[in-house]
Amino acid sequence: MHREIAKGVYYVGVDDHHTELFENLWALPHGVSYNSYLIVDEKVALIECVKEPWSAEWLANIREIVDPSKIDYVIINHMEPDHTGALPDLAKVAKKAVMVYTYKASDMQKSFYNVPLREKIVEDLEELSLGSRTLRFIHAQFLHWPETMMTYDTQECVLFSCDAFGSFGALNGSHFDDEIDMRMVESESRRYLSAIITSYLKFIRQGIAKIKGLNLELKLVAPSHGPIYRRNPMWIVDHYLEWSSPDLEKNCIIIYGSMYGFTYRIAMMLKKQLAELGVEVKTHNVSYSEMSRIITDTMRAGVIVFGSPTYDAFPFPRIQTVIDEMETKRFAKRPIGLFGTYGWGGGGIKKLQEQLEGLGFSILDPVISVHGQPTPQEVGNCRRLAQVIADLIR
Ligand code: FEO
């Protein structure tokens, strides 16, 4: 089903309730939307395609408004296949359409699909007239890939922002921010940013500065995933700015693994000690917390604490996975606390310390490595660590 979202601008996107993991990595408990927009003017422009399995539904949405053979331009803001997988199906029925994208997108398009459509490569801030209105293309490198751009409708003041300002969560017919539970949008958009764009935080800030510098009037912010913002288009822009800030929050996160409960009990003891010292603290058990939620809560946490049993003389494998994510997502350096337990040889915490120091993180003293149950002295060390963390956060 289509919906007119501004004069001559139609939502023709689709909901995905079937994919369990976005990018085959990140949980989608509420689904996700692939947003696509059709502008009907003297010329007809389609902004963004959808993921391949949804091409039939998407083309049916378009046919409710125009015959796809009438499409003059396909504006491709981003080449990732959740935005372009249906392009080959479109090319079969929109044979006169010209693909409009950046130079880098052209290269990717040829290697991904090589569809037999003409192309128009646009420079940063280049404009394209559709008749009564003009589109302006704003290059937005690394939001989310290097070829990405946004598109701005200068007549209706709609910013088609691509992955930027996007959110997980299907729309279920409620396309606007004033039709959706914004508590869920806040949670799902922050999780989306943390999982998908954390590696490129400085590009978020640069992109927002660029948009503000262009003094664009924003009546609608229309991203490629999640709701369209019309009640307060700056709500999502300001939240993205806050979530991408390099400033750390005054809190602590404990990320732990536990096979038989020994490490868990120390995690809970440390959590209680921190809470008694007035520290805001969250915990994640790596065996049960979904990775995108761990990343979301850890990204800007003031202090990170890892708790790990020794597993075959190494750290608990799923703790290792979190550290790998922190490295690839270029987490800001900050103090890290370490505690752990072992049943016989030990060594996991020492390896964790060496690895984290090698990555440039500072390790808080004391490091706690316990054989089985903690001795009274080790309980005291745990209290000392809590005090060090509380002092840091204050
Ligand atoms: Fe929505 Fe970078 O894909």
Short mmCIF file of C-alpha atoms and ligand atoms in Angstrom, two decimals:
data_model
loop_
_atom_site.label_atom_id
_atom_site.label_comp_id
_atom_site.label_asym_id
_atom_site.label_seq_id
_atom_site.Cartn_x
_atom_site.Cartn_y
_atom_site.Cartn_z
CA MET A 1 0.00 0.00 0.00
CA HIS A 2 1.22 3.48 -0.84
CA ARG A 3 0.66 6.67 1.12
CA GLU A 4 1.08 10.33 0.13
CA ILE A 5 3.44 11.89 2.69
CA ALA A 6 3.78 15.34 1.06
CA LYS A 7 2.39 16.94 -2.10
CA GLY A 8 3.34 14.56 -4.92
CA VAL A 9 5.58 12.47 -2.65
CA TYR A 10 4.46 8.91 -1.93
CA TYR A 11 5.72 6.27 0.48
CA VAL A 12 6.00 3.00 -1.48
CA GLY A 13 8.26 1.05 0.89
CA VAL A 14 7.68 -2.31 2.54
CA ASP A 15 7.84 -3.95 5.97
CA ASP A 16 10.01 -6.99 6.66
CA HIS A 17 8.67 -9.20 9.43
CA HIS A 18 10.56 -12.29 8.30
CA THR A 19 14.27 -11.51 8.55
CA GLU A 20 15.48 -12.46 12.01
CA LEU A 21 18.91 -10.81 11.85
CA PHE A 22 19.66 -7.57 10.02
CA GLU A 23 22.90 -8.03 8.05
CA ASN A 24 22.59 -11.58 9.45
CA LEU A 25 23.97 -10.13 12.67
CA TRP A 26 21.51 -7.94 14.59
CA ALA A 27 18.21 -9.08 16.07
CA LEU A 28 14.98 -7.69 14.61
CA PRO A 29 12.34 -8.40 17.28
CA HIS A 30 10.06 -5.73 15.78
CA GLY A 31 11.01 -6.23 12.11
CA VAL A 32 12.41 -3.50 9.89
CA SER A 33 11.14 -1.33 7.04
CA TYR A 34 12.77 -0.70 3.69
CA ASN A 35 11.54 2.78 2.83
CA SER A 36 11.18 3.87 -0.78
CA TYR A 37 9.58 7.07 -2.05
CA LEU A 38 8.02 8.02 -5.37
CA ILE A 39 7.87 11.66 -6.49
CA VAL A 40 5.39 12.44 -9.24
CA ASP A 41 6.05 15.73 -11.00
CA GLU A 42 6.54 16.50 -14.68
CA LYS A 43 9.19 13.84 -14.30
CA VAL A 44 8.76 10.78 -12.08
CA ALA A 45 11.55 9.95 -9.63
CA LEU A 46 11.84 6.90 -7.41
CA ILE A 47 14.04 7.33 -4.35
CA GLU A 48 15.62 4.10 -3.07
CA CYS A 49 14.67 0.52 -3.93
CA VAL A 50 14.08 -2.27 -1.38
CA LYS A 51 15.61 -5.61 -0.43
CA GLU A 52 15.22 -8.21 -3.19
CA PRO A 53 12.59 -10.59 -1.73
CA TRP A 54 10.15 -7.66 -1.40
CA SER A 55 10.36 -6.48 -5.02
CA ALA A 56 6.89 -7.77 -6.03
CA GLU A 57 5.16 -5.99 -3.13
CA TRP A 58 7.18 -2.84 -3.77
CA LEU A 59 6.41 -2.78 -7.51
CA ALA A 60 2.72 -3.28 -6.69
CA ASN A 61 2.87 -0.22 -4.41
CA ILE A 62 4.42 1.79 -7.24
CA ARG A 63 1.79 0.57 -9.74
CA GLU A 64 -0.95 1.97 -7.50
CA ILE A 65 0.40 5.40 -8.50
CA VAL A 66 2.15 5.09 -11.89
CA ASP A 67 3.09 2.48 -14.42
CA PRO A 68 6.78 1.74 -13.61
CA SER A 69 7.58 2.24 -17.30
CA LYS A 70 6.90 5.97 -16.69
CA ILE A 71 9.70 6.30 -14.10
CA ASP A 72 12.31 8.78 -15.35
CA TYR A 73 14.85 8.58 -12.53
CA VAL A 74 15.84 6.03 -9.90
CA ILE A 75 17.67 7.91 -7.19
CA ILE A 76 20.03 5.48 -5.46
CA ASN A 77 21.27 7.03 -2.23
CA HIS A 78 23.13 3.90 -1.10
CA MET A 79 24.17 0.63 -2.74
CA GLU A 80 23.84 -1.78 0.19
CA PRO A 81 21.46 -4.55 -0.99
CA ASP A 82 18.78 -3.73 1.58
CA HIS A 83 18.41 -0.57 -0.55
CA THR A 84 19.10 -2.01 -4.00
CA GLY A 85 18.39 -5.75 -4.08
CA ALA A 86 15.18 -5.16 -6.07
CA LEU A 87 16.92 -2.93 -8.65
CA PRO A 88 17.29 -5.73 -11.26
CA ASP A 89 13.53 -6.42 -11.05
CA LEU A 90 12.79 -2.72 -11.45
CA ALA A 91 15.13 -2.49 -14.44
CA LYS A 92 12.98 -5.07 -16.28
CA VAL A 93 9.90 -2.81 -16.14
CA ALA A 94 11.34 0.72 -15.89
CA LYS A 95 13.43 0.55 -19.01
CA LYS A 96 13.72 4.28 -19.67
CA ALA A 97 14.73 5.13 -16.09
CA VAL A 98 18.09 6.75 -15.46
CA MET A 99 19.95 5.72 -12.30
CA VAL A 100 21.14 8.75 -10.35
CA TYR A 101 23.97 8.15 -7.89
CA THR A 102 27.53 9.02 -6.92
CA TYR A 103 30.65 8.00 -8.78
CA LYS A 104 31.49 5.33 -6.18
CA ALA A 105 27.94 3.96 -6.34
CA SER A 106 28.29 3.58 -10.10
CA ASP A 107 31.27 1.33 -9.62
CA MET A 108 29.43 -0.77 -7.02
CA GLN A 109 26.29 -1.01 -9.15
CA LYS A 110 28.27 -2.45 -12.04
CA SER A 111 29.88 -5.08 -9.82
CA PHE A 112 26.68 -5.94 -7.91
CA TYR A 113 24.03 -5.99 -10.68
CA ASN A 114 25.18 -4.30 -13.90
CA VAL A 115 21.57 -3.52 -14.88
CA PRO A 116 20.98 -2.26 -18.45
CA LEU A 117 19.83 1.23 -17.42
CA ARG A 118 21.53 4.50 -18.21
CA GLU A 119 23.21 6.31 -15.34
CA LYS A 120 23.77 9.88 -14.23
CA ILE A 121 26.59 10.50 -11.79
CA VAL A 122 25.95 13.48 -9.54
CA GLU A 123 28.42 15.67 -7.71
CA ASP A 124 27.96 16.94 -4.18
CA LEU A 125 25.12 19.53 -4.05
CA GLU A 126 24.25 19.01 -7.71
CA GLU A 127 20.59 19.64 -8.52
CA LEU A 128 18.10 17.91 -10.79
CA SER A 129 14.82 19.50 -11.91
CA LEU A 130 11.71 17.32 -11.98
CA GLY A 131 9.58 20.15 -13.36
CA SER A 132 7.95 22.15 -10.61
CA ARG A 133 10.49 21.00 -8.05
CA THR A 134 14.21 20.43 -7.81
CA LEU A 135 16.11 17.68 -6.05
CA ARG A 136 19.47 18.43 -4.46
CA PHE A 137 21.98 15.64 -3.79
CA ILE A 138 24.07 15.85 -0.66
CA HIS A 139 27.02 13.50 -0.53
CA ALA A 140 27.16 11.80 2.88
CA GLN A 141 30.27 9.69 2.86
CA PHE A 142 30.21 6.71 5.28
CA LEU A 143 26.56 7.17 6.23
CA HIS A 144 26.72 4.32 5.85
CA TRP A 145 29.15 3.38 3.05
CA PRO A 146 31.58 5.58 1.13
CA GLU A 147 29.23 6.04 -1.85
CA THR A 148 26.25 7.25 0.16
CA MET A 149 24.30 10.45 -0.44
CA MET A 150 21.07 12.05 0.75
CA THR A 151 18.45 13.66 -1.46
CA TYR A 152 16.55 16.86 -0.63
CA ASP A 153 13.25 17.92 -2.20
CA THR A 154 13.58 21.72 -2.27
CA GLN A 155 9.85 22.27 -2.83
CA GLU A 156 8.38 20.04 -0.13
CA CYS A 157 11.44 20.38 2.14
CA VAL A 158 11.81 16.61 2.58
CA LEU A 159 15.24 15.21 3.40
CA PHE A 160 15.56 11.61 2.19
CA SER A 161 18.37 10.84 4.58
CA CYS A 162 19.16 7.21 3.68
CA ASP A 163 20.61 5.16 6.60
CA ALA A 164 21.21 8.31 8.65
CA PHE A 165 18.36 8.90 11.13
CA GLY A 166 17.12 5.37 10.49
CA SER A 167 15.66 2.92 12.98
CA PHE A 168 14.89 -0.77 13.36
CA GLY A 169 11.21 -1.66 13.64
CA ALA A 170 8.59 -2.25 10.94
CA LEU A 171 6.03 0.51 10.41
CA ASN A 172 2.81 -1.52 10.18
CA GLY A 173 1.03 1.33 8.41
CA SER A 174 2.08 3.97 10.97
CA HIS A 175 4.58 5.90 8.89
CA PHE A 176 5.02 9.07 10.96
CA ASP A 177 6.60 9.86 14.30
CA ASP A 178 3.24 11.11 15.59
CA GLU A 179 1.65 7.71 14.89
CA ILE A 180 4.19 5.50 16.66
CA ASP A 181 5.19 4.81 20.26
CA MET A 182 8.27 7.03 20.46
CA ARG A 183 9.70 5.10 23.41
CA MET A 184 10.14 2.16 21.06
CA VAL A 185 11.50 4.43 18.32
CA GLU A 186 14.05 5.89 20.74
CA SER A 187 15.21 2.45 21.80
CA GLU A 188 15.25 0.96 18.27
CA SER A 189 16.87 3.95 16.56
CA ARG A 190 19.67 4.05 19.15
CA ARG A 191 20.20 0.31 18.77
CA TYR A 192 20.22 0.71 14.97
CA LEU A 193 22.80 3.49 15.13
CA SER A 194 24.95 1.53 17.58
CA ALA A 195 24.88 -1.69 15.56
CA ILE A 196 25.15 -0.27 12.05
CA ILE A 197 26.92 3.09 12.14
CA THR A 198 29.10 3.07 15.27
CA SER A 199 32.26 2.64 13.21
CA TYR A 200 31.51 5.97 11.54
CA LEU A 201 30.44 8.20 14.43
CA LYS A 202 32.50 11.17 13.28
CA PHE A 203 30.74 10.98 9.91
CA ILE A 204 27.39 11.28 11.66
CA ARG A 205 28.53 14.47 13.32
CA GLN A 206 30.04 15.74 10.05
CA GLY A 207 26.85 14.89 8.15
CA ILE A 208 24.67 16.71 10.66
CA ALA A 209 26.99 19.74 10.58
CA LYS A 210 26.78 19.73 6.78
CA ILE A 211 22.97 19.64 6.81
CA LYS A 212 22.82 22.42 9.38
CA GLY A 213 25.39 24.43 7.40
CA LEU A 214 23.21 24.22 4.30
CA ASN A 215 20.33 25.81 6.28
CA LEU A 216 17.85 23.35 4.82
CA GLU A 217 14.29 23.81 5.93
CA LEU A 218 13.21 20.38 7.17
CA LYS A 219 9.50 19.71 7.07
CA LEU A 220 10.06 15.96 6.87
CA VAL A 221 13.06 13.76 7.60
CA ALA A 222 12.43 10.57 5.62
CA PRO A 223 15.09 7.92 6.26
CA SER A 224 15.38 4.54 4.55
CA HIS A 225 14.43 2.58 7.68
CA GLY A 226 11.91 3.42 10.39
CA PRO A 227 9.46 6.29 10.76
CA ILE A 228 9.27 9.59 8.89
CA TYR A 229 9.66 12.55 11.22
CA ARG A 230 7.12 15.36 10.76
CA ARG A 231 5.96 16.34 14.26
CA ASN A 232 9.53 17.25 15.15
CA PRO A 233 12.03 16.47 12.37
CA MET A 234 14.91 17.66 14.58
CA TRP A 235 14.10 15.08 17.27
CA ILE A 236 15.95 12.32 15.45
CA VAL A 237 18.72 14.65 14.24
CA ASP A 238 19.40 15.85 17.78
CA HIS A 239 19.29 12.31 19.17
CA TYR A 240 21.74 11.08 16.55
CA LEU A 241 24.01 13.97 17.49
CA GLU A 242 23.80 13.03 21.17
CA TRP A 243 24.34 9.30 20.57
CA SER A 244 27.36 9.94 18.35
CA SER A 245 28.97 12.31 20.85
CA PRO A 246 32.53 11.38 21.90
CA ASP A 247 31.61 12.37 25.49
CA LEU A 248 31.25 9.33 27.69
CA GLU A 249 28.31 8.88 30.06
CA LYS A 250 28.67 8.81 33.82
CA ASN A 251 27.88 5.16 34.22
CA CYS A 252 29.41 1.70 34.32
CA ILE A 253 28.62 -1.45 32.40
CA ILE A 254 29.55 -4.95 33.57
CA ILE A 255 29.80 -7.48 30.75
CA TYR A 256 30.36 -10.98 32.01
CA GLY A 257 30.25 -14.63 31.08
CA SER A 258 29.75 -17.46 33.54
CA MET A 259 29.66 -21.22 33.09
CA TYR A 260 28.71 -22.42 36.59
CA GLY A 261 27.91 -19.24 38.53
CA PHE A 262 31.29 -18.32 40.11
CA THR A 263 31.90 -15.34 37.82
CA TYR A 264 28.22 -14.42 37.94
CA ARG A 265 28.34 -14.11 41.74
CA ILE A 266 31.31 -11.75 41.58
CA ALA A 267 29.52 -9.71 38.89
CA MET A 268 26.49 -9.35 41.14
CA MET A 269 28.66 -8.50 44.16
CA LEU A 270 30.45 -5.77 42.20
CA LYS A 271 27.15 -4.46 40.88
CA LYS A 272 25.79 -4.20 44.43
CA GLN A 273 28.94 -2.48 45.67
CA LEU A 274 28.79 0.03 42.80
CA ALA A 275 25.10 0.72 43.38
CA GLU A 276 25.84 1.36 47.09
CA LEU A 277 28.40 3.94 45.96
CA GLY A 278 25.77 5.66 43.82
CA VAL A 279 27.06 4.44 40.46
CA GLU A 280 24.55 3.84 37.67
CA VAL A 281 25.38 0.32 36.54
CA LYS A 282 24.04 -2.05 33.90
CA THR A 283 24.95 -5.70 33.43
CA HIS A 284 24.99 -7.99 30.42
CA ASN A 285 25.47 -11.75 30.53
CA VAL A 286 27.14 -12.45 27.17
CA SER A 287 25.44 -15.83 26.88
CA TYR A 288 21.97 -14.26 26.92
CA SER A 289 22.18 -10.58 25.89
CA GLU A 290 21.88 -9.91 22.16
CA MET A 291 25.06 -8.31 20.80
CA SER A 292 23.45 -5.10 19.51
CA ARG A 293 22.08 -4.40 22.99
CA ILE A 294 25.51 -4.95 24.53
CA ILE A 295 27.06 -2.59 21.97
CA THR A 296 24.35 0.04 22.50
CA ASP A 297 24.86 0.10 26.26
CA THR A 298 28.65 -0.11 26.06
CA MET A 299 29.36 2.42 23.31
CA ARG A 300 29.38 5.48 25.56
CA ALA A 301 29.60 3.89 29.04
CA GLY A 302 32.09 5.77 31.21
CA VAL A 303 33.69 2.61 32.55
CA ILE A 304 33.52 -0.91 31.14
CA VAL A 305 34.11 -3.95 33.36
CA PHE A 306 34.65 -7.42 31.96
CA GLY A 307 34.11 -10.55 34.00
CA SER A 308 35.35 -13.79 32.50
CA PRO A 309 35.99 -17.35 33.57
CA THR A 310 39.12 -18.95 32.19
CA TYR A 311 38.12 -21.30 29.40
CA ASP A 312 40.82 -23.65 28.12
CA ALA A 313 43.45 -21.17 29.40
CA PHE A 314 41.78 -18.32 27.45
CA PRO A 315 39.04 -15.77 28.21
CA PHE A 316 35.42 -16.90 27.84
CA PRO A 317 34.83 -17.02 24.05
CA ARG A 318 31.81 -14.72 24.00
CA ILE A 319 33.73 -12.06 25.96
CA GLN A 320 36.30 -12.27 23.18
CA THR A 321 33.52 -11.62 20.65
CA VAL A 322 32.49 -8.43 22.46
CA ILE A 323 36.08 -7.19 22.45
CA ASP A 324 36.32 -7.94 18.73
CA GLU A 325 33.21 -5.81 18.16
CA MET A 326 34.68 -2.98 20.25
CA GLU A 327 37.79 -3.07 18.11
CA THR A 328 36.04 -3.14 14.74
CA LYS A 329 33.59 -0.47 15.83
CA ARG A 330 36.47 1.71 17.00
CA PHE A 331 35.16 2.23 20.53
CA ALA A 332 36.60 5.25 22.31
CA LYS A 333 39.39 4.32 24.71
CA ARG A 334 38.48 4.42 28.38
CA PRO A 335 39.30 2.65 31.67
CA ILE A 336 38.41 -1.02 31.90
CA GLY A 337 37.97 -3.11 35.03
CA LEU A 338 38.67 -6.84 34.99
CA PHE A 339 37.61 -9.71 37.17
CA GLY A 340 37.34 -13.42 36.65
CA THR A 341 37.46 -16.90 38.06
CA TYR A 342 39.19 -20.16 37.25
CA GLY A 343 38.94 -23.78 38.31
CA TRP A 344 42.48 -25.01 37.72
CA GLY A 345 45.17 -23.35 35.57
CA GLY A 346 43.79 -19.80 35.21
CA GLY A 347 45.34 -17.36 32.75
CA GLY A 348 42.19 -16.03 31.04
CA ILE A 349 42.19 -12.68 32.84
CA LYS A 350 45.90 -12.16 32.23
CA LYS A 351 45.37 -12.72 28.50
CA LEU A 352 42.41 -10.35 28.53
CA GLN A 353 44.51 -7.68 30.23
CA GLU A 354 47.35 -8.04 27.73
CA GLN A 355 44.96 -7.89 24.81
CA LEU A 356 43.06 -4.82 26.05
CA GLU A 357 46.27 -2.98 26.90
CA GLY A 358 47.50 -3.82 23.41
CA LEU A 359 44.37 -2.15 22.03
CA GLY A 360 45.16 1.00 24.00
CA PHE A 361 42.73 0.63 26.91
CA SER A 362 43.91 1.37 30.44
CA ILE A 363 43.23 -1.35 33.02
CA LEU A 364 42.03 -0.39 36.47
CA ASP A 365 43.81 -1.62 39.58
CA PRO A 366 43.08 -4.05 41.16
CA VAL A 367 42.59 -6.78 38.58
CA ILE A 368 40.71 -9.61 40.30
CA SER A 369 41.37 -13.23 39.44
CA VAL A 370 39.72 -15.70 41.79
CA HIS A 371 40.28 -19.44 42.23
CA GLY A 372 36.76 -20.74 42.83
CA GLN A 373 35.05 -18.72 45.58
CA PRO A 374 36.54 -15.33 46.53
CA THR A 375 38.52 -15.11 49.78
CA PRO A 376 37.73 -12.24 52.19
CA GLN A 377 40.77 -10.45 50.76
CA GLU A 378 39.41 -10.83 47.21
CA VAL A 379 35.99 -9.54 48.34
CA GLY A 380 37.90 -6.53 49.67
CA ASN A 381 39.67 -6.14 46.34
CA CYS A 382 36.30 -6.11 44.65
CA ARG A 383 35.19 -3.31 46.96
CA ARG A 384 38.41 -1.41 46.13
CA LEU A 385 37.68 -1.78 42.42
CA ALA A 386 34.14 -0.48 42.96
CA GLN A 387 35.55 2.54 44.80
CA VAL A 388 38.07 3.25 42.00
CA ILE A 389 35.24 3.12 39.45
CA ALA A 390 32.98 5.35 41.56
CA ASP A 391 35.78 7.92 41.94
CA LEU A 392 36.39 7.89 38.19
CA ILE A 393 32.74 8.36 37.30
CA ARG A 394 32.31 11.21 39.74
FE1 FEO B 1 20.20 0.34 5.11
FE2 FEO B 1 23.61 0.56 4.89
O1 FEO B 1 21.93 -0.19 4.64
#
